Tab-separated table of C-alpha atoms in Angstrom:
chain	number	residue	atom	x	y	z
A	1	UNK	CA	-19.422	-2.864	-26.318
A	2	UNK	CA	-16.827	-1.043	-23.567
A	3	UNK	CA	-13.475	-2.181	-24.056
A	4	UNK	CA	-12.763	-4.897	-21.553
A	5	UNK	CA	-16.024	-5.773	-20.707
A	6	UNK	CA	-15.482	-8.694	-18.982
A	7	UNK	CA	-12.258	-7.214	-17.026
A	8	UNK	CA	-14.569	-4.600	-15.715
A	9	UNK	CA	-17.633	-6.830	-14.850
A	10	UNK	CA	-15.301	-9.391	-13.013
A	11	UNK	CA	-13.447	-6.811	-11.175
A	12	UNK	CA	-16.871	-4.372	-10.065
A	13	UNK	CA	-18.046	-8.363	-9.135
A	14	UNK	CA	-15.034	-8.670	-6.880
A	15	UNK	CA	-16.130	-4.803	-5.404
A	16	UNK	CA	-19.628	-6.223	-4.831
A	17	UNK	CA	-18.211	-9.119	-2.685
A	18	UNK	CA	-16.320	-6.901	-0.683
A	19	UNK	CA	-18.813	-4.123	-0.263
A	20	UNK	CA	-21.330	-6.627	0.904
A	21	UNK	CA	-18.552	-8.254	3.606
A	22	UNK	CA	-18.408	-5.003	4.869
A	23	UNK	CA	-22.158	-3.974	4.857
A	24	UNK	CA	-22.580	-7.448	6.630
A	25	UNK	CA	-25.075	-7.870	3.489
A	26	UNK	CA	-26.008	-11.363	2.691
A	27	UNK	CA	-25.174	-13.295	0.291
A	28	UNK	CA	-26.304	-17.181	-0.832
A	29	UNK	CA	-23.055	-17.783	-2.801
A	30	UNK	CA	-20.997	-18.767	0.316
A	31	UNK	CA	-18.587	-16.449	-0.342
A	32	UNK	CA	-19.143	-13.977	2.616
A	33	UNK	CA	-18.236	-17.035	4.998
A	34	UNK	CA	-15.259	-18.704	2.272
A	35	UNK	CA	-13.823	-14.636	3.017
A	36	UNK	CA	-14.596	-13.964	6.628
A	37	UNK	CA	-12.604	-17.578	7.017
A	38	UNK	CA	-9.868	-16.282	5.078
A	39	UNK	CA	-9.514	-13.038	7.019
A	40	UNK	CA	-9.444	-15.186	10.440
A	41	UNK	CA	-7.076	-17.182	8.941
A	42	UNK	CA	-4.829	-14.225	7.941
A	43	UNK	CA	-4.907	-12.655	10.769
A	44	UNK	CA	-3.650	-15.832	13.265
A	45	UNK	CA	-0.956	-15.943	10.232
A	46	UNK	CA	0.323	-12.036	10.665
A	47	UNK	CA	0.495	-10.156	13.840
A	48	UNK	CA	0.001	-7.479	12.212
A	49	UNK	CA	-3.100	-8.266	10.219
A	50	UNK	CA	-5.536	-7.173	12.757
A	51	UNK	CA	-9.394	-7.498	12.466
A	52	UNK	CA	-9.469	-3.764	12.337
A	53	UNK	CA	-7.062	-3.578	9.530
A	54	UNK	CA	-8.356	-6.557	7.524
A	55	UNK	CA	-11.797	-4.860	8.015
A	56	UNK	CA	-10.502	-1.186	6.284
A	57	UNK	CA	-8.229	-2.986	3.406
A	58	UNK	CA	-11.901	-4.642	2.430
A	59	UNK	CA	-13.652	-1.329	2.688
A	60	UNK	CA	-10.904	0.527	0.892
A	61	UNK	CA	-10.999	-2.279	-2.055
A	62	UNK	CA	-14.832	-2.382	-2.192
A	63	UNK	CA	-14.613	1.772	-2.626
A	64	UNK	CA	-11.819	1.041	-5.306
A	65	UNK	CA	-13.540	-1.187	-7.640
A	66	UNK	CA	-16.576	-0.133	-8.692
A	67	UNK	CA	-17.915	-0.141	-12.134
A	68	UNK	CA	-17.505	3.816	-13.053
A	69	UNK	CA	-14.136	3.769	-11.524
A	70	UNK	CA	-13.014	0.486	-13.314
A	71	UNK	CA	-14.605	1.370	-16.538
A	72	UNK	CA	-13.199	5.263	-16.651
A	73	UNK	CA	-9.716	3.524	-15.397
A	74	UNK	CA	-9.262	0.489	-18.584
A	75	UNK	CA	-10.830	2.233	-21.383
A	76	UNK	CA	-7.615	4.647	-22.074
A	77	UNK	CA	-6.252	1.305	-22.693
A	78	UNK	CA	-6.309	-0.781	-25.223
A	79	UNK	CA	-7.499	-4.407	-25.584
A	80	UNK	CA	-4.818	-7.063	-25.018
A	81	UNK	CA	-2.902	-7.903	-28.358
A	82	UNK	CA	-0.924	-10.887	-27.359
A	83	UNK	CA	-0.951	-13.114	-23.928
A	84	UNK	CA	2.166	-12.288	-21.981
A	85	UNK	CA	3.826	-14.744	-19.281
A	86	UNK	CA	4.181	-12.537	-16.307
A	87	UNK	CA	5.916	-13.180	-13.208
A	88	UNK	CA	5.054	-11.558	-10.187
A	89	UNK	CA	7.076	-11.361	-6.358
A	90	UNK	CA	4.906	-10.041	-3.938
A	91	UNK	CA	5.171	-7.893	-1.219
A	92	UNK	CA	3.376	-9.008	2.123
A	93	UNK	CA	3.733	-5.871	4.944
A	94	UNK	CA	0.136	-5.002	4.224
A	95	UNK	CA	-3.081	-6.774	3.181
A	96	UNK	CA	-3.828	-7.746	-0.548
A	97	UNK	CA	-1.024	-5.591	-1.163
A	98	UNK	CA	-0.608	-7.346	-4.356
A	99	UNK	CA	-3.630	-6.960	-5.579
A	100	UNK	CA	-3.500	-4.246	-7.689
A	101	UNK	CA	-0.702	-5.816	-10.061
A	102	UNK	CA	-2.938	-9.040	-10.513
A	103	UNK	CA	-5.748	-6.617	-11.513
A	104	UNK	CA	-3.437	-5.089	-13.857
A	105	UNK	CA	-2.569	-8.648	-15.494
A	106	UNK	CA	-5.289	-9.941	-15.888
A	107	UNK	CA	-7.139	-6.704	-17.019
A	108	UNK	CA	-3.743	-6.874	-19.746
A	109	UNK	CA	-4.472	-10.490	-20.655
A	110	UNK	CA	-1.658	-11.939	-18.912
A	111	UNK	CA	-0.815	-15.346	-17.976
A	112	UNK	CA	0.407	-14.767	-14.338
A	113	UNK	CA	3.144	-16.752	-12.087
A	114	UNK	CA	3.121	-15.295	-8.521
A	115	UNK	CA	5.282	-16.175	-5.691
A	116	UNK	CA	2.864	-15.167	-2.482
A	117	UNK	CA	5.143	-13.424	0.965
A	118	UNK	CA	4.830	-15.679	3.807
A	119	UNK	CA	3.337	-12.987	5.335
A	120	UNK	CA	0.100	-13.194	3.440
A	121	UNK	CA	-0.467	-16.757	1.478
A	122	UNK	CA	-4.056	-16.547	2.242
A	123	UNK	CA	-6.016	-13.321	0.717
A	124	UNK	CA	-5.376	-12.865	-3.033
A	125	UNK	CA	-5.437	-16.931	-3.636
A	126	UNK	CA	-8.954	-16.751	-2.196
A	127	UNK	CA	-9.832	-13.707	-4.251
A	128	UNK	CA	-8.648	-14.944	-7.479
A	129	UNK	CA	-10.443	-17.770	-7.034
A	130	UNK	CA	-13.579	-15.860	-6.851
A	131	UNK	CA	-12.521	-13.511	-9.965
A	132	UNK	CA	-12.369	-16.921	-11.723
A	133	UNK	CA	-15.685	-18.352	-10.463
A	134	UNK	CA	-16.970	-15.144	-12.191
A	135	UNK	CA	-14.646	-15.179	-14.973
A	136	UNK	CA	-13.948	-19.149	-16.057
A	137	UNK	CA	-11.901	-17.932	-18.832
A	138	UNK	CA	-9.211	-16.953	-16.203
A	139	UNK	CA	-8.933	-20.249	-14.623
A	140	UNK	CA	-6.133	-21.098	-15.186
A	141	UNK	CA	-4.353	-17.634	-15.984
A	142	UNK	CA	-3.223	-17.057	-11.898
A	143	UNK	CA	-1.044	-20.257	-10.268
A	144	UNK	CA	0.727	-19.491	-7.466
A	145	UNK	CA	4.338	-20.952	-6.564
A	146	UNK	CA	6.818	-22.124	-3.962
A	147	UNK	CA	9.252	-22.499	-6.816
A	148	UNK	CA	12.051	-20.871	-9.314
A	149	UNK	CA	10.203	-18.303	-11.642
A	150	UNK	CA	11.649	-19.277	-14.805
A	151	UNK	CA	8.687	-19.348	-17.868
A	152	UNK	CA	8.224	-15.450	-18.118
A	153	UNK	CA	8.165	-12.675	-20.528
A	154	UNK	CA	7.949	-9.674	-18.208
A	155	UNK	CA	8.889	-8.934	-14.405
A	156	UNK	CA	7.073	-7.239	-11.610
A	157	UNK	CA	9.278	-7.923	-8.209
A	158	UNK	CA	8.071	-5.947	-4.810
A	159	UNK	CA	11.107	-5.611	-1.952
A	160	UNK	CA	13.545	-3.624	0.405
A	161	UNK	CA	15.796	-1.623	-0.988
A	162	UNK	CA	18.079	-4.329	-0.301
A	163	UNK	CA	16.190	-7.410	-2.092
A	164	UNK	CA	16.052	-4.664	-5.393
A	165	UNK	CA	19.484	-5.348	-6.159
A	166	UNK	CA	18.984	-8.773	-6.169
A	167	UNK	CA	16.499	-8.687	-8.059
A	168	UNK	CA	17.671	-6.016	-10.576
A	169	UNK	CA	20.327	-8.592	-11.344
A	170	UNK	CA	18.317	-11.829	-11.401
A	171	UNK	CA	16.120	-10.534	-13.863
A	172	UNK	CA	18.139	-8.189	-15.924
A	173	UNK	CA	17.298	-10.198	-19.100
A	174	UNK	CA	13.794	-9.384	-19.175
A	175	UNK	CA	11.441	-6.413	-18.559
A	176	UNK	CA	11.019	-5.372	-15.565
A	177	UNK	CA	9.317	-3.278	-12.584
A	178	UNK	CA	11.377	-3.665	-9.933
A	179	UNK	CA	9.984	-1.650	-6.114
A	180	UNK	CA	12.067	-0.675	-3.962
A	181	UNK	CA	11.667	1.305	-0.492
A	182	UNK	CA	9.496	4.150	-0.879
A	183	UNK	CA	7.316	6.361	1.729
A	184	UNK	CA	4.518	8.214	2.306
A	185	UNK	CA	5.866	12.130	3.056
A	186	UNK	CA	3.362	15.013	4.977
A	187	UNK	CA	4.309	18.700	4.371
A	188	UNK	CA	2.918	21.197	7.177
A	189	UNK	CA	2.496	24.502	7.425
A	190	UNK	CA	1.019	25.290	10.851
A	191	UNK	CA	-2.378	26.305	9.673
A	192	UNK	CA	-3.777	23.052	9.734
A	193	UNK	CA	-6.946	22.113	11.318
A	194	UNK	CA	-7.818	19.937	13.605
A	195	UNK	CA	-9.587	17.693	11.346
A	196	UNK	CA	-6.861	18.026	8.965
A	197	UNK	CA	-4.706	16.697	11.907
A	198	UNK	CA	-6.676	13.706	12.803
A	199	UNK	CA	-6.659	12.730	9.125
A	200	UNK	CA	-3.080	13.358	9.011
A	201	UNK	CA	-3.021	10.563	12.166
A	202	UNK	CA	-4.712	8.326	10.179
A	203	UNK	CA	-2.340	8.367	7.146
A	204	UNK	CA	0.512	7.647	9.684
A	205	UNK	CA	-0.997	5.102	12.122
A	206	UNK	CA	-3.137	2.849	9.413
A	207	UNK	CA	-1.668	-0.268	8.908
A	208	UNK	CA	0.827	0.285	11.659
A	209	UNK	CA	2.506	2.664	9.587
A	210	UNK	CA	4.221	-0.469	7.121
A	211	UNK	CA	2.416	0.789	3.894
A	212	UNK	CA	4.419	2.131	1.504
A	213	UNK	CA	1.825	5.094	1.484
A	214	UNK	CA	1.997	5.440	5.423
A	215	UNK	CA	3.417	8.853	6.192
A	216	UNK	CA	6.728	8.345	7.575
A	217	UNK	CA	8.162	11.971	7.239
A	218	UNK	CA	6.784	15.143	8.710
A	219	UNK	CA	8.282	18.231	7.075
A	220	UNK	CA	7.361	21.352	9.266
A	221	UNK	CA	8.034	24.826	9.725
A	222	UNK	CA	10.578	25.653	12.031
A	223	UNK	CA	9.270	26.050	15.462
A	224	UNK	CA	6.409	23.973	14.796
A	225	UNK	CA	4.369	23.178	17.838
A	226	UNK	CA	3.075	19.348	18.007
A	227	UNK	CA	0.856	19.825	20.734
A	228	UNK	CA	-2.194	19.724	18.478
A	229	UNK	CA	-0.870	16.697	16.344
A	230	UNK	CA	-0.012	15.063	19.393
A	231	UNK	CA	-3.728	15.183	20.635
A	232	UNK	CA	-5.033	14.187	17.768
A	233	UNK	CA	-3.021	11.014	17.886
A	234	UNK	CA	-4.792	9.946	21.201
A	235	UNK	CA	-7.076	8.559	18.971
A	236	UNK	CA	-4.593	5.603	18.340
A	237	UNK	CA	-3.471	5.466	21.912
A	238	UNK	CA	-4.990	1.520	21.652
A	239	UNK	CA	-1.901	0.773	19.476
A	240	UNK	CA	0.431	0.399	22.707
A	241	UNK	CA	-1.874	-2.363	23.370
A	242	UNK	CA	-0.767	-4.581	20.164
A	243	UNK	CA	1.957	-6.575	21.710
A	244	UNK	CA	4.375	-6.390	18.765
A	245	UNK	CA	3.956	-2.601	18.266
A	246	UNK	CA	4.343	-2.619	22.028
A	247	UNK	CA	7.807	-4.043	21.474
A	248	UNK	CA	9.218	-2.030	18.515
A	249	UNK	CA	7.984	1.346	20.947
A	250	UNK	CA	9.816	0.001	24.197
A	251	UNK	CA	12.789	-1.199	22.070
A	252	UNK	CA	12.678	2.068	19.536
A	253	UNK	CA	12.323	4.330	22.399
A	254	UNK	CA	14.931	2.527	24.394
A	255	UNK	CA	17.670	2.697	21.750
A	256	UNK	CA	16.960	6.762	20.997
A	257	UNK	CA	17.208	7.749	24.662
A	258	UNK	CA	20.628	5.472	24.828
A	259	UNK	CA	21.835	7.942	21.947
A	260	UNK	CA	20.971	11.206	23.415
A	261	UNK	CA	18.450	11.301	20.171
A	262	UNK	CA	15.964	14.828	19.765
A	263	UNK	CA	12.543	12.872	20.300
A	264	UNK	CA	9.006	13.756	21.342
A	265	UNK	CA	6.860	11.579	22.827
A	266	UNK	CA	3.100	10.560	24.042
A	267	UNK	CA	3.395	6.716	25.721
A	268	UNK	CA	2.369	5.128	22.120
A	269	UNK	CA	3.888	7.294	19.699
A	270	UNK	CA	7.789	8.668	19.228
A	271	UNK	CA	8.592	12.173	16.667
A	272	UNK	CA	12.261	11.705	16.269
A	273	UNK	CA	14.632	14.873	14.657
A	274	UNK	CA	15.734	12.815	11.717
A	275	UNK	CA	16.482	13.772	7.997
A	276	UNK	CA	15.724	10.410	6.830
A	277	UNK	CA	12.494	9.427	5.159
A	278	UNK	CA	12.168	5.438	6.422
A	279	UNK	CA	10.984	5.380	10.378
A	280	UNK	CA	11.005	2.505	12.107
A	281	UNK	CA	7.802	1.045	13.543
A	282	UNK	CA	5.905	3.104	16.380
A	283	UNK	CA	7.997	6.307	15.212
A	284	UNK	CA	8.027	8.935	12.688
A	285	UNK	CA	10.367	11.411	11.803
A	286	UNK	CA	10.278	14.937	11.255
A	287	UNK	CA	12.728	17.919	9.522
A	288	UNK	CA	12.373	21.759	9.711
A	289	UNK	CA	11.913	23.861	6.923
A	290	UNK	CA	12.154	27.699	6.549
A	291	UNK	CA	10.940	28.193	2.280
A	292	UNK	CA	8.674	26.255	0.717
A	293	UNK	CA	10.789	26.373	-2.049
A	294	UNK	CA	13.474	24.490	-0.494
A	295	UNK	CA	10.777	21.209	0.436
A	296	UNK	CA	9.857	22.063	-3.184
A	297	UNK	CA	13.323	21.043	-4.145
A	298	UNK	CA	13.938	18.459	-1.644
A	299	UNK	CA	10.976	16.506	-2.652
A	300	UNK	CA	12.008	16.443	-6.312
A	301	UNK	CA	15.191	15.589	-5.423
A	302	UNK	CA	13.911	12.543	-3.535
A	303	UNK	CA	10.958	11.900	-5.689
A	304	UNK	CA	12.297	8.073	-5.976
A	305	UNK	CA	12.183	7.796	-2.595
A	306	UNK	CA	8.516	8.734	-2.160
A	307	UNK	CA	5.242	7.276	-2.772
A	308	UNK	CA	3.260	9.750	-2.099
A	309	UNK	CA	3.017	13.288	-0.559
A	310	UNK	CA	0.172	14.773	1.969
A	311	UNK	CA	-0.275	18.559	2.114
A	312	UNK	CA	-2.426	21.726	2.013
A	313	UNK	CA	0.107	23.889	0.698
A	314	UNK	CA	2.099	21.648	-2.034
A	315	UNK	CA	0.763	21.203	-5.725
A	316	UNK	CA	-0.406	17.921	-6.542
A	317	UNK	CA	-0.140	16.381	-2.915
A	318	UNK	CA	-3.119	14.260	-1.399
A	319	UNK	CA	-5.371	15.476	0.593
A	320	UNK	CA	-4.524	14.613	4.325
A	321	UNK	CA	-6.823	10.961	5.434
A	322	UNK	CA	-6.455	10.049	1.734
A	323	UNK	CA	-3.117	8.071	1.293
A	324	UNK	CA	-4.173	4.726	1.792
A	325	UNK	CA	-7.305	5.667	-0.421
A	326	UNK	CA	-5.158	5.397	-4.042
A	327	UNK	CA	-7.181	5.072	-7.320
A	328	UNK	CA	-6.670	2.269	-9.888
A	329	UNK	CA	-4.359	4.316	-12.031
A	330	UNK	CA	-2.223	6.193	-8.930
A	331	UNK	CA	0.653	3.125	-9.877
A	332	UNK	CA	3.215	2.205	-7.090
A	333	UNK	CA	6.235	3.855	-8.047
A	334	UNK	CA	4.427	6.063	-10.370
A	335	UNK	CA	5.123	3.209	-13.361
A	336	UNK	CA	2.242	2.825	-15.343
A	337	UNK	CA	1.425	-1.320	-14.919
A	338	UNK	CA	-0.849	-1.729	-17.445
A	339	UNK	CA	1.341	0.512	-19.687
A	340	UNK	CA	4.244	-1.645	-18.982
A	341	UNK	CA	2.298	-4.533	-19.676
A	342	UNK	CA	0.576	-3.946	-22.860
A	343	UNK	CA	3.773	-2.465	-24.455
A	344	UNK	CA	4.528	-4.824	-28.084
């Protein structure tokens, strides 16, 4: 028998349910209608949950767990030696964002305490209650709280760079993963296509750009022209017509002009001159580079800073459109969960 047999059958279950939402197969359980309910439901609850980006986070997590993927993931693991009391916070600026750490305790045999983001109270509470319909060992390994965290053994905490430090300090006395701020980063050269472009667009506009994989940074040559990247964008122009992306543009926009600030823009869209690696909403910003060597550098030197990094010319780098496409084992922060979580 594969190790974690049942992990990987509940979890390539869970893929199956989500596959079949978005094949609008049908199904006689009722969960296709208990999940299309949800995803209304989320959606009234977060702006910024849109049908279109509901729709992909489904797709994206169908892709994700299927039974090779799962299996090839978990069996450089070993079984769970010992049930753990986990706590999780959870981030809530994207869909089922965390998802991927329940996975991880449960697949590690964890007992699991979550406090849910008000931004997204609905998703994973409906899809660990499916996990469990298949699974009825873990019924009553997931509860869900309003409340103080304070039965643990380990810590996994999701924030700002700002909530880290409150958390680093609240939870000192056990281990820990604490998240901070981190973003997705694009290195270009100039030769890229215009398919690579487009795919480029997508890594920066999914999700409204709040992932923690969106692209937020453009490093390119100096003298870089935009003009392609900027008409590959106009396949986003609908953005403007989201009423709170609307808003951070008119305000964003507003605020750089005020300050004299280097920007390009296209109606929906703002490139601002900016060294840092955080944009704001409806903006990304872009440095100039004249070595290789020297992004290289600068990339190591901000490697805590980054999730991820987008390119044709750096080693190791996704491939542009694939950023909000990670595998089970490409960990947030590049901490191993289920490492962290099996460790004696």
């Amino acid at each position: 028998m594969t190790k974690h047999t049942q992990s990987i059958q509940a979890f390539s279950a869970l893929g199956d349910l989500l596959n079949d939402y978005t094949s609008k197969n049908k199904r006689t359980d009722g969960w296709i209608e208990k999940l299309d309910n949800a995803l209304v439901s989320a959606s009234n609850q977060n702006k910024w949950f849109t049908k279109e980006n509901l729709d992909f986070c489904m797709s994206v997590w169908g892709q994700t767990l299927n039974e090779k993927d799962i299996t090839d993931w978990l069996v450089t693991y070993p079984e769970p030696h010992k049930a753990t009391r986990l706590a999780l916070v959870l981030a809530g600026n994207i869909p089922l964002v965390g998802l991927h750490d329940v996975i991880c305790g449960l697949a590690s045999g964890c007992s699991i305490e979550a406090k849910l983001s008000s931004n997204d109270t609905l998703l994973l509470p409906l899809v660990v209650d499916f996990l469990t319909s298949v699974m009825p060992d873990w019924k009553d390994k997931v509860h869900f709280t309003k409340g103080k965290l304070d039965a643990y053994d380990k810590v996994i905490a999701t924030g700002s760079n700002n909530t880290a430090r409150y958390f680093e300090y609240y939870f000192k006395k056990k281990p820990h993963i604490i998240r901070k701020t981190r973003n997705g980063i694009a290195v270009l050269d100039g030769n890229e296509t215009q398919e690579d472009l487009a795919a480029l667009c997508q890594d920066m506009m999914q999700y409204f750009g709040l992932g923690c994989r969106s692209v937020s940074h453009l490093m390119v040559p100096g003298g870089y022209d935009f003009n392609e990247l900027f008409l590959a964008l106009y396949e986003h122009k609908e953005l403007i017509q989201h009423n709170a992306y609307a808003n951070n543009y008119d305000y964003n926009k507003a605020v750089y002009l005020m300050q004299e600030q280097e920007l390009l823009e296209n109606g929906f869209m703002m490139f601002k001159k900016d060294e840092g690696l955080n944009s704001p909403i409806a903006c990304v910003h872009y440095s100039t580079y004249t070595d290789l060597k020297a992004v290289k550098k600068r990339l190591n030197d901000q490697e805590k800073q980054i999730q991820c990094v987008v390119s044709n010319s750096v080693e190791n780098a996704f491939p542009f459109g694939q950023t909000q496409y990670p595998k089970l084992g490409d960990y947030a922060d590049h901490v191993d969960t289920m490492a962290f979580l099996l460790k004696k």
